[in-house]
């Protein structure tokens, strides 16, 4: 503590050695260093700590000193490196209790419970050990005079082992949570093919969440000539495009041999960078899963995979039983069909009905084609006069500024109406292009808050008695989107908010950023949506019970959802009957 001159410990950075050091490493290890955070206002302490730790290693990994000369500097380091396992903290630095305040910051503000904190002080009387141990969440308390090189090494190894155990417990807990979540969804599967495909995805998430490891599922198949081959039935990563092919044509000879060995031994195989798992069922034989990634699989992951295999084996049996029930049901139906003359008459009626349906479908397709032609004609024939009206309104507005300013508001209403009519045409044309898969995004860098304001502006003019509140400062200024289509999305949502809420209620547009996503919410205080209707709200042509008496086509929200999905986003709604609704659009930025 360089700030305390004349103290008895100023010259004693560490205590004298109390014996020969036996943990000195004979050679420099090549493993990733253990980072040790040293917080002390005396540079000599940092230098001496680095010198003492230079000759030690633990588990084949050397030590690395991460220095901070003050508590504030340590906070900055922890912001950048929150995963540091051990911290050696001085108590008295820029203030007499700077180290203790840093302990509170780590535990309470950063919520870092994994880091092992060791207080190392040159003046034990300044912070009595009993009071500090009881009042602060630290893991050890050492005086510099007693901390020899050997004891420093012993203290750090004990702390690192405790940190490693805590991290292992957390990883196992997270793995168990993923197992429970994965198995719950798997038990809902009813088709063996769907079950295997879903199982491939869940295994990938279990061992490598957030990444995309290579996973394949294969099964032995009997050919018509009596020969046997092992074919791919599901896969992720590099195997996704090879479903149905023999593994001998997909995998190297060694990998294919490993699968054959597992099929023969009926036991899981674990290697450093790959695992081969076997699932057995009563009637559907054996399915083998092969997982491959760059990082080695740990023993803890092996145990998690064993537990996962045991748990989902029940799901295999359930799917088998379900398929047996389906087969029995089909057999029963076949017997009833063979013995019932009434079914023959029904079958004849069904054929006649099918013919009528086919004729109706032909008529519908013809009507749909004529509708497409009509929409194209409407778009062409309506846009030109609308553009003329808009241009005329602009010219009149330019003259009215000088001659009759009171006309500007009426001209603005005309222009707003023209824009809404143009938007209605765009919605129908966009829906038509969506249904025919002809819609292509034209992405460009757009000022998202400014785009939303430009959408709301005509509504402010057309509904001067309505209040439109916009809180858009939290949105990113620049995003890569199709401005025209996102404008249609916002126009639909704002128009619905206007139609389904009273004239005396405000409409709120709120925007914020959530990581790499932009979140836009349109909230009204209108009639709300009944809960049973919410799952169907984005269906094409669906209109809820609250839409009675309000003009609309039922395609607006469907178009909104399709446009947002094309952008890689999502749209959702929260609504309470009689209290209003909030539509939430999430877009990647």
XYZ file of C-alpha atoms in Angstrom:
589
model
C 0.000 0.000 0.000
C 2.195 2.765 -1.317
C -0.094 5.496 -0.019
C 0.755 4.683 3.669
C 4.305 6.002 4.270
C 6.314 4.909 7.261
C 4.192 1.838 8.056
C 5.847 -1.289 9.429
C 4.952 -3.350 6.315
C 5.947 -0.879 3.601
C 9.125 -2.760 2.736
C 7.678 -6.249 3.254
C 5.738 -7.155 0.112
C 5.649 -10.883 0.923
C 6.800 -12.953 3.832
C 10.040 -14.952 3.789
C 10.024 -18.507 2.507
C 9.314 -21.122 5.177
C 10.851 -24.043 3.352
C 11.865 -25.339 -0.021
C 9.322 -24.863 -2.778
C 8.392 -28.248 -4.205
C 5.853 -27.204 -6.841
C 8.302 -25.516 -9.211
C 7.653 -26.741 -12.715
C 10.629 -28.293 -14.541
C 9.551 -26.886 -17.887
C 7.240 -24.182 -19.152
C 3.764 -25.653 -19.860
C 1.992 -24.848 -23.090
C -1.571 -24.716 -21.762
C -3.763 -21.634 -21.622
C -2.657 -19.523 -18.576
C -4.812 -19.164 -15.467
C -5.648 -15.411 -15.285
C -5.258 -14.024 -11.732
C -6.612 -10.523 -11.070
C -4.240 -8.568 -8.783
C -5.678 -5.312 -7.419
C -3.124 -3.241 -5.476
C -1.956 0.367 -5.643
C 1.701 -0.654 -5.222
C 3.317 -1.605 -8.574
C 5.951 -3.628 -6.679
C 3.227 -5.995 -5.458
C 2.215 -6.705 -9.068
C 5.814 -7.237 -10.140
C 6.628 -9.511 -7.196
C 3.426 -11.538 -7.655
C 4.267 -12.095 -11.317
C 7.838 -13.114 -10.422
C 6.682 -15.583 -7.746
C 4.040 -17.183 -9.978
C 6.365 -17.426 -12.946
C 7.833 -20.689 -11.674
C 4.518 -22.418 -10.897
C 1.808 -24.149 -12.902
C -1.434 -25.983 -12.130
C -2.938 -28.731 -14.303
C -0.350 -28.023 -16.992
C -1.325 -24.350 -17.200
C 0.887 -21.431 -16.054
C -0.353 -18.343 -14.222
C -1.010 -14.938 -15.792
C -1.238 -11.762 -13.680
C -3.988 -9.329 -14.738
C -3.085 -6.057 -13.008
C -5.255 -3.219 -11.696
C -3.735 -0.363 -9.648
C -7.056 0.782 -8.147
C -10.557 -0.438 -7.458
C -11.950 1.652 -10.308
C -9.409 0.178 -12.720
C -10.397 -3.298 -11.490
C -14.059 -2.543 -12.282
C -13.074 -1.674 -15.846
C -11.091 -4.924 -16.143
C -14.062 -6.965 -14.874
C -16.351 -5.353 -17.417
C -14.100 -6.713 -20.165
C -13.212 -10.028 -18.492
C -16.067 -11.184 -16.217
C -14.793 -14.785 -16.347
C -11.648 -14.197 -14.267
C -11.530 -17.055 -11.718
C -9.498 -15.537 -8.827
C -8.875 -12.024 -7.508
C -6.169 -10.921 -5.020
C -7.461 -7.654 -3.535
C -5.753 -5.072 -1.371
C -8.045 -3.303 1.135
C -6.545 0.206 1.318
C -5.995 1.802 -2.075
C -7.525 5.089 -3.283
C -9.645 4.991 -0.121
C -9.307 3.095 3.153
C -12.082 0.662 2.169
C -11.686 0.620 -1.619
C -11.030 -3.136 -1.651
C -14.099 -3.922 0.449
C -16.269 -1.741 -1.773
C -14.907 -3.615 -4.780
C -15.990 -6.901 -3.143
C -19.558 -5.561 -2.807
C -19.448 -4.393 -6.451
C -18.406 -7.854 -7.672
C -20.957 -9.796 -5.619
C -23.968 -7.472 -5.637
C -23.742 -5.315 -8.775
C -21.970 -7.693 -11.159
C -23.703 -10.690 -9.483
C -20.506 -12.667 -9.925
C -20.674 -15.503 -7.383
C -18.162 -17.742 -9.129
C -15.021 -15.624 -8.704
C -12.913 -16.584 -5.690
C -11.890 -13.396 -3.821
C -8.798 -13.359 -1.567
C -8.130 -10.229 0.500
C -4.397 -9.569 0.792
C -3.488 -6.681 3.099
C -0.335 -5.242 4.617
C -2.245 -3.765 7.593
C -4.544 -6.400 9.095
C -5.671 -3.986 11.780
C -7.153 -1.664 9.156
C -9.722 -4.388 8.252
C -9.982 -6.994 11.060
C -10.199 -10.527 9.678
C -13.254 -11.610 11.693
C -15.299 -8.555 10.724
C -14.352 -8.831 7.041
C -15.049 -12.582 6.799
C -18.495 -12.137 8.373
C -19.508 -8.921 6.643
C -18.210 -9.532 3.109
C -18.543 -12.460 0.712
C -14.840 -13.269 0.410
C -13.162 -16.657 0.261
C -9.865 -16.053 2.076
C -8.006 -13.408 4.071
C -4.214 -13.190 4.010
C -1.662 -10.759 5.408
C 1.163 -9.982 3.035
C 3.672 -10.791 5.754
C 2.439 -14.410 5.915
C 1.950 -14.952 2.170
C 5.140 -16.683 1.035
C 5.582 -17.959 -2.497
C 4.574 -21.483 -1.472
C 1.530 -20.280 0.466
C 0.541 -17.977 -2.391
C 0.655 -20.949 -4.745
C -1.324 -23.123 -2.314
C -3.949 -20.412 -1.831
C -4.377 -19.889 -5.573
C -4.620 -23.630 -6.341
C -7.326 -24.046 -3.680
C -9.253 -21.088 -5.103
C -8.921 -22.344 -8.687
C -10.186 -25.790 -7.712
C -13.193 -24.246 -5.974
C -13.885 -22.032 -9.029
C -13.571 -24.999 -11.363
C -15.995 -27.052 -9.260
C -18.535 -24.204 -9.239
C -18.280 -23.847 -13.025
C -18.707 -27.612 -13.444
C -21.803 -27.617 -11.226
C -23.326 -24.749 -13.222
C -22.632 -26.472 -16.532
C -24.161 -29.714 -15.288
C -27.220 -27.839 -14.019
C -27.636 -26.121 -17.396
C -27.186 -29.467 -19.149
C -29.889 -31.051 -16.997
C -32.220 -28.167 -17.766
C -31.611 -28.666 -21.489
C -32.317 -32.388 -21.088
C -35.651 -31.694 -19.385
C -36.647 -29.119 -22.001
C -35.598 -31.331 -24.902
C -37.275 -34.498 -23.650
C -40.549 -32.661 -22.966
C -40.895 -31.670 -26.624
C -39.754 -35.079 -27.861
C -42.492 -36.898 -25.966
C -45.073 -34.988 -28.028
C -43.861 -36.553 -31.284
C -46.097 -39.190 -32.895
C -44.196 -40.008 -36.072
C -40.937 -41.984 -35.957
C -39.452 -39.885 -38.729
C -40.414 -36.626 -37.010
C -39.133 -38.016 -33.701
C -35.709 -38.855 -35.150
C -35.420 -35.472 -36.877
C -36.362 -33.647 -33.677
C -33.976 -35.801 -31.657
C -31.084 -34.836 -33.932
C -31.787 -31.143 -33.284
C -32.142 -31.612 -29.516
C -28.885 -33.577 -29.226
C -27.085 -30.761 -31.051
C -28.507 -28.201 -28.628
C -27.656 -30.365 -25.639
C -23.913 -30.675 -26.275
C -23.269 -27.427 -28.152
C -25.937 -24.752 -27.443
C -25.673 -21.703 -29.672
C -23.555 -23.465 -32.321
C -24.110 -25.933 -35.159
C -22.249 -29.216 -34.631
C -22.463 -31.933 -37.239
C -25.054 -34.538 -36.222
C -26.417 -37.487 -38.173
C -28.862 -40.314 -37.470
C -28.655 -43.601 -39.341
C -30.436 -46.961 -39.255
C -29.772 -50.407 -40.729
C -32.088 -51.215 -43.639
C -32.862 -54.575 -45.212
C -32.895 -54.533 -49.011
C -35.127 -56.587 -51.247
C -32.273 -58.944 -52.190
C -31.611 -59.771 -48.522
C -28.529 -57.572 -48.186
C -28.179 -55.014 -45.432
C -26.963 -51.400 -45.466
C -26.836 -48.500 -43.004
C -28.480 -45.352 -44.376
C -28.735 -41.761 -43.170
C -32.265 -40.893 -41.949
C -31.685 -37.385 -40.492
C -28.830 -34.928 -40.205
C -27.599 -31.424 -39.431
C -24.642 -29.426 -40.667
C -22.733 -31.076 -43.497
C -25.060 -34.112 -43.413
C -28.347 -32.263 -43.990
C -28.236 -32.814 -47.780
C -27.369 -36.500 -47.712
C -30.513 -38.014 -46.169
C -31.347 -41.422 -47.619
C -27.800 -42.210 -48.762
C -25.686 -45.100 -47.374
C -23.177 -43.954 -44.779
C -20.393 -45.649 -46.718
C -20.875 -42.987 -49.418
C -21.053 -40.098 -46.956
C -18.521 -40.779 -44.204
C -14.836 -41.714 -44.253
C -14.123 -45.404 -43.858
C -13.081 -45.007 -40.211
C -16.260 -43.155 -39.235
C -18.462 -45.697 -41.017
C -16.602 -48.502 -39.248
C -17.250 -46.877 -35.865
C -20.995 -46.866 -36.573
C -20.895 -50.511 -37.599
C -19.028 -51.365 -34.369
C -21.624 -49.543 -32.266
C -24.450 -51.363 -34.057
C -22.726 -54.650 -33.296
C -21.806 -53.928 -29.656
C -24.958 -51.909 -28.795
C -22.786 -49.601 -26.638
C -22.092 -45.878 -26.908
C -18.667 -44.779 -28.185
C -16.947 -41.604 -26.937
C -13.876 -40.045 -28.538
C -12.280 -36.607 -28.072
C -14.089 -34.830 -30.917
C -17.000 -37.190 -31.604
C -19.589 -39.434 -29.983
C -21.610 -42.345 -31.369
C -24.861 -43.044 -29.480
C -27.200 -46.010 -29.897
C -30.977 -46.068 -29.232
C -32.878 -49.340 -29.105
C -36.605 -49.998 -29.559
C -38.672 -53.190 -29.452
C -40.119 -53.133 -32.965
C -38.173 -50.505 -34.900
C -34.693 -51.867 -34.391
C -31.700 -49.633 -33.635
C -30.984 -46.003 -34.486
C -27.421 -44.648 -34.218
C -26.522 -40.979 -33.766
C -23.063 -39.599 -34.533
C -22.016 -36.187 -33.152
C -18.930 -34.329 -34.287
C -17.476 -30.938 -33.330
C -14.113 -29.169 -33.052
C -13.860 -29.039 -29.232
C -13.275 -32.270 -27.285
C -16.227 -33.749 -25.409
C -15.744 -33.651 -21.643
C -16.572 -36.477 -19.220
C -19.449 -34.349 -17.895
C -20.912 -34.173 -21.409
C -20.543 -37.944 -21.704
C -22.640 -38.368 -18.557
C -25.233 -35.878 -19.813
C -25.515 -37.781 -23.087
C -25.919 -41.086 -21.231
C -28.671 -39.554 -19.108
C -30.327 -38.087 -22.204
C -30.202 -41.452 -23.981
C -31.847 -43.215 -21.049
C -34.567 -40.589 -20.812
C -35.536 -40.374 -24.480
C -35.486 -44.151 -24.919
C -38.977 -44.015 -23.407
C -39.923 -41.625 -26.201
C -38.796 -44.192 -28.781
C -41.038 -46.804 -27.221
C -43.959 -44.369 -27.107
C -43.590 -43.586 -30.801
C -43.403 -47.290 -31.608
C -46.572 -47.995 -29.638
C -48.334 -45.087 -31.303
C -47.410 -46.309 -34.779
C -48.630 -49.791 -33.823
C -51.965 -48.314 -32.770
C -52.182 -46.405 -36.030
C -51.472 -49.589 -37.989
C -54.106 -51.540 -36.047
C -56.617 -48.770 -36.612
C -55.964 -48.812 -40.330
C -56.382 -52.584 -40.391
C -59.709 -52.297 -38.611
C -60.887 -49.671 -41.066
C -59.916 -51.954 -43.936
C -61.965 -54.812 -42.507
C -64.970 -52.572 -42.012
C -64.609 -51.369 -45.595
C -64.577 -54.918 -46.919
C -67.720 -55.957 -44.997
C -69.896 -52.875 -45.379
C -71.963 -52.307 -48.494
C -72.844 -48.865 -47.242
C -69.221 -47.877 -47.650
C -69.462 -48.628 -51.363
C -72.303 -46.160 -51.729
C -70.406 -43.606 -49.684
C -67.368 -44.146 -51.838
C -69.418 -43.490 -54.961
C -70.795 -40.346 -53.402
C -67.281 -39.345 -52.456
C -66.173 -39.718 -56.056
C -69.001 -37.500 -57.208
C -68.155 -34.986 -54.509
C -64.522 -35.070 -55.581
C -65.526 -34.280 -59.140
C -67.590 -31.360 -57.903
C -64.708 -30.135 -55.799
C -62.352 -30.390 -58.749
C -64.734 -28.398 -60.905
C -65.127 -25.850 -58.119
C -61.347 -25.692 -57.799
C -61.001 -25.039 -61.513
C -63.526 -22.244 -61.215
C -61.723 -20.849 -58.207
C -58.374 -20.940 -59.997
C -59.941 -19.168 -62.953
C -61.487 -16.578 -60.622
C -58.154 -16.186 -58.864
C -56.422 -15.576 -62.181
C -59.050 -13.006 -63.133
C -58.660 -11.394 -59.713
C -54.914 -11.133 -60.284
C -55.542 -9.489 -63.633
C -58.084 -7.148 -62.040
C -55.637 -6.150 -59.310
C -52.973 -5.450 -61.904
C -55.460 -3.335 -63.877
C -56.587 -1.523 -60.722
C -52.994 -0.830 -59.756
C -52.217 0.580 -63.184
C -55.477 2.484 -63.691
C -55.729 3.852 -60.145
C -52.123 4.850 -59.577
C -52.049 7.299 -62.460
C -55.067 9.411 -61.364
C -53.934 9.147 -57.738
C -50.529 10.454 -58.716
C -52.208 13.304 -60.644
C -54.364 14.152 -57.605
C -51.320 14.115 -55.346
C -49.326 16.305 -57.744
C -52.208 18.738 -58.055
C -52.529 18.892 -54.281
C -48.820 19.639 -54.004
C -49.080 22.487 -56.550
C -52.143 23.898 -54.798
C -50.305 23.698 -51.492
C -47.398 25.699 -52.934
C -49.801 28.427 -54.089
C -51.926 28.271 -50.956
C -48.910 29.094 -48.792
C -48.896 32.520 -50.367
C -52.582 33.071 -51.175
C -54.810 30.998 -48.861
C -52.868 29.400 -45.988
C -56.110 28.130 -44.480
C -56.354 25.685 -47.435
C -53.148 23.880 -46.470
C -54.875 21.671 -43.902
C -57.519 20.516 -46.397
C -54.877 19.842 -49.019
C -52.928 17.818 -46.456
C -56.051 15.740 -45.820
C -56.355 15.131 -49.573
C -52.742 14.019 -49.808
C -53.124 11.780 -46.760
C -56.203 10.139 -48.261
C -54.347 9.570 -51.521
C -51.481 7.950 -49.635
C -53.841 5.668 -47.690
C -55.600 4.584 -50.887
C -52.237 3.932 -52.517
C -51.241 1.946 -49.442
C -54.429 -0.140 -49.667
C -53.572 -1.012 -53.271
C -50.018 -1.869 -52.197
C -51.329 -4.191 -49.462
C -53.456 -6.179 -51.900
C -50.684 -6.355 -54.494
C -48.164 -7.389 -51.838
C -50.511 -10.116 -50.596
C -50.916 -11.387 -54.135
C -47.132 -11.496 -54.624
C -46.731 -13.277 -51.302
C -49.229 -15.970 -52.288
C -47.422 -16.542 -55.583
C -43.938 -16.490 -53.940
C -42.970 -13.627 -56.241
C -42.077 -11.111 -53.530
C -38.348 -10.304 -53.301
C -36.900 -8.095 -50.579
C -35.036 -4.987 -51.715
C -32.912 -4.268 -48.667
C -31.210 -0.920 -48.173
C -29.832 1.041 -45.226
C -32.752 2.929 -43.669
C -33.201 5.332 -40.757
C -35.790 3.228 -38.892
C -37.151 5.945 -36.536
C -37.511 8.363 -39.465
C -39.318 5.690 -41.523
C -41.847 5.141 -38.726
C -42.433 8.872 -38.321
C -43.071 9.206 -42.068
C -45.686 6.438 -41.810
C -47.466 8.083 -38.869
C -47.427 11.595 -40.369
C -50.397 11.076 -42.776
C -52.464 9.606 -39.925
C -51.763 12.687 -37.808
C -53.114 14.842 -40.643
C -56.112 12.615 -41.397
C -57.077 12.246 -37.718
C -56.216 15.603 -36.129
C -58.275 14.753 -33.015
C -56.230 11.604 -32.295
C -53.051 11.598 -30.220
C -50.080 9.699 -31.653
C -47.229 9.355 -29.162
C -43.877 8.149 -30.504
C -40.999 6.915 -28.318
C -38.455 5.835 -30.886
C -35.109 7.066 -29.519
C -34.132 3.539 -28.427
C -34.263 2.181 -32.005
C -31.058 1.845 -34.065
C -30.657 4.659 -36.547
C -29.521 2.467 -39.425
C -30.930 -0.942 -40.366
C -30.844 -3.078 -43.517
C -34.515 -3.598 -44.462
C -36.955 -3.203 -47.335
C -38.252 0.265 -46.451
C -41.351 -0.013 -48.643
C -42.497 -3.324 -47.112
C -41.732 -2.340 -43.510
C -43.644 0.873 -44.217
C -46.631 -1.290 -45.229
C -46.262 -3.237 -41.963
C -46.331 -0.089 -39.846
C -49.185 1.401 -41.907
C -51.329 -1.694 -41.302
C -50.634 -1.742 -37.562
C -51.262 1.984 -37.071
C -54.418 1.828 -39.226
C -55.765 -1.074 -37.124
C -54.985 0.834 -33.932
C -56.967 3.788 -35.263
C -59.924 1.664 -36.397
C -60.290 -0.431 -33.266
C -59.865 2.243 -30.578
C -61.887 5.255 -29.559
C -61.194 8.753 -30.853
C -60.344 9.967 -27.351
C -57.606 7.373 -26.707
C -53.952 7.816 -27.565
C -51.936 5.496 -29.803
C -48.393 4.749 -28.638
C -45.507 3.724 -30.885
C -42.544 2.538 -28.846
C -39.199 1.340 -30.184
C -36.162 -0.147 -28.523
C -33.155 -2.364 -29.231
C -32.772 -5.837 -27.735
C -29.287 -7.062 -28.582
C -29.142 -7.528 -32.344
C -32.910 -7.051 -32.715
C -35.068 -3.943 -33.112
C -38.384 -4.139 -31.234
C -41.302 -1.928 -32.343
C -44.595 -1.861 -30.414
C -47.897 -0.290 -31.504
C -50.302 0.034 -28.571
C -53.930 1.141 -28.541
C -56.482 1.355 -25.733
C -59.422 0.057 -27.732
C -61.783 -2.889 -27.554
C -59.099 -5.596 -27.388
C -59.162 -9.120 -28.829
C -60.812 -12.198 -27.244
C -58.195 -14.736 -26.143
C -59.567 -17.640 -28.302
C -59.188 -15.492 -31.439
C -55.527 -14.505 -30.897
C -54.016 -17.762 -32.358
C -55.958 -17.124 -35.615
C -55.313 -13.401 -35.784
C -52.638 -13.665 -38.497
C -54.561 -16.161 -40.650
C -55.425 -14.953 -44.109
C -58.991 -13.541 -44.381
C -59.603 -14.007 -40.642
C -61.693 -11.264 -39.019
C -62.492 -11.416 -35.339
C -65.802 -10.806 -33.632
C -64.708 -7.277 -32.771
C -64.407 -6.365 -36.467
C -68.161 -6.329 -37.005
C -69.207 -3.062 -38.659
C -65.614 -2.020 -39.403
C -64.482 -2.179 -43.044
C -61.596 -4.505 -43.833
C -60.503 -7.508 -45.888
C -58.773 -9.718 -43.312
C -55.457 -9.838 -45.175
C -53.644 -6.965 -43.486
C -52.221 -8.818 -40.458
C -51.455 -11.878 -42.585
C -49.412 -9.642 -44.903
C -47.710 -8.063 -41.888
C -46.630 -11.459 -40.583
C -45.344 -12.662 -43.963
C -43.288 -9.495 -44.548
C -41.726 -9.672 -41.075
C -40.911 -13.386 -41.542
C -39.238 -12.588 -44.871
C -36.979 -10.185 -42.951
C -36.078 -12.942 -40.495
C -38.129 -11.387 -37.674
C -41.289 -12.163 -35.742
C -44.588 -10.488 -34.859
C -46.738 -11.116 -31.786
C -49.698 -9.553 -29.979
C -50.665 -9.030 -26.339
C -54.303 -8.085 -25.817
C -56.828 -7.764 -23.020
C -60.503 -7.564 -23.844
C -61.806 -4.066 -23.198
C -58.327 -2.710 -22.390
C -56.549 -2.598 -25.756
C -53.850 -4.400 -27.720
C -50.086 -4.213 -28.289
C -48.619 -5.524 -31.541
C -44.886 -6.240 -31.297
C -42.610 -6.464 -34.355
C -39.061 -7.813 -33.905
C -36.594 -7.232 -36.754
C -32.907 -8.224 -36.992
C -30.635 -5.218 -37.391
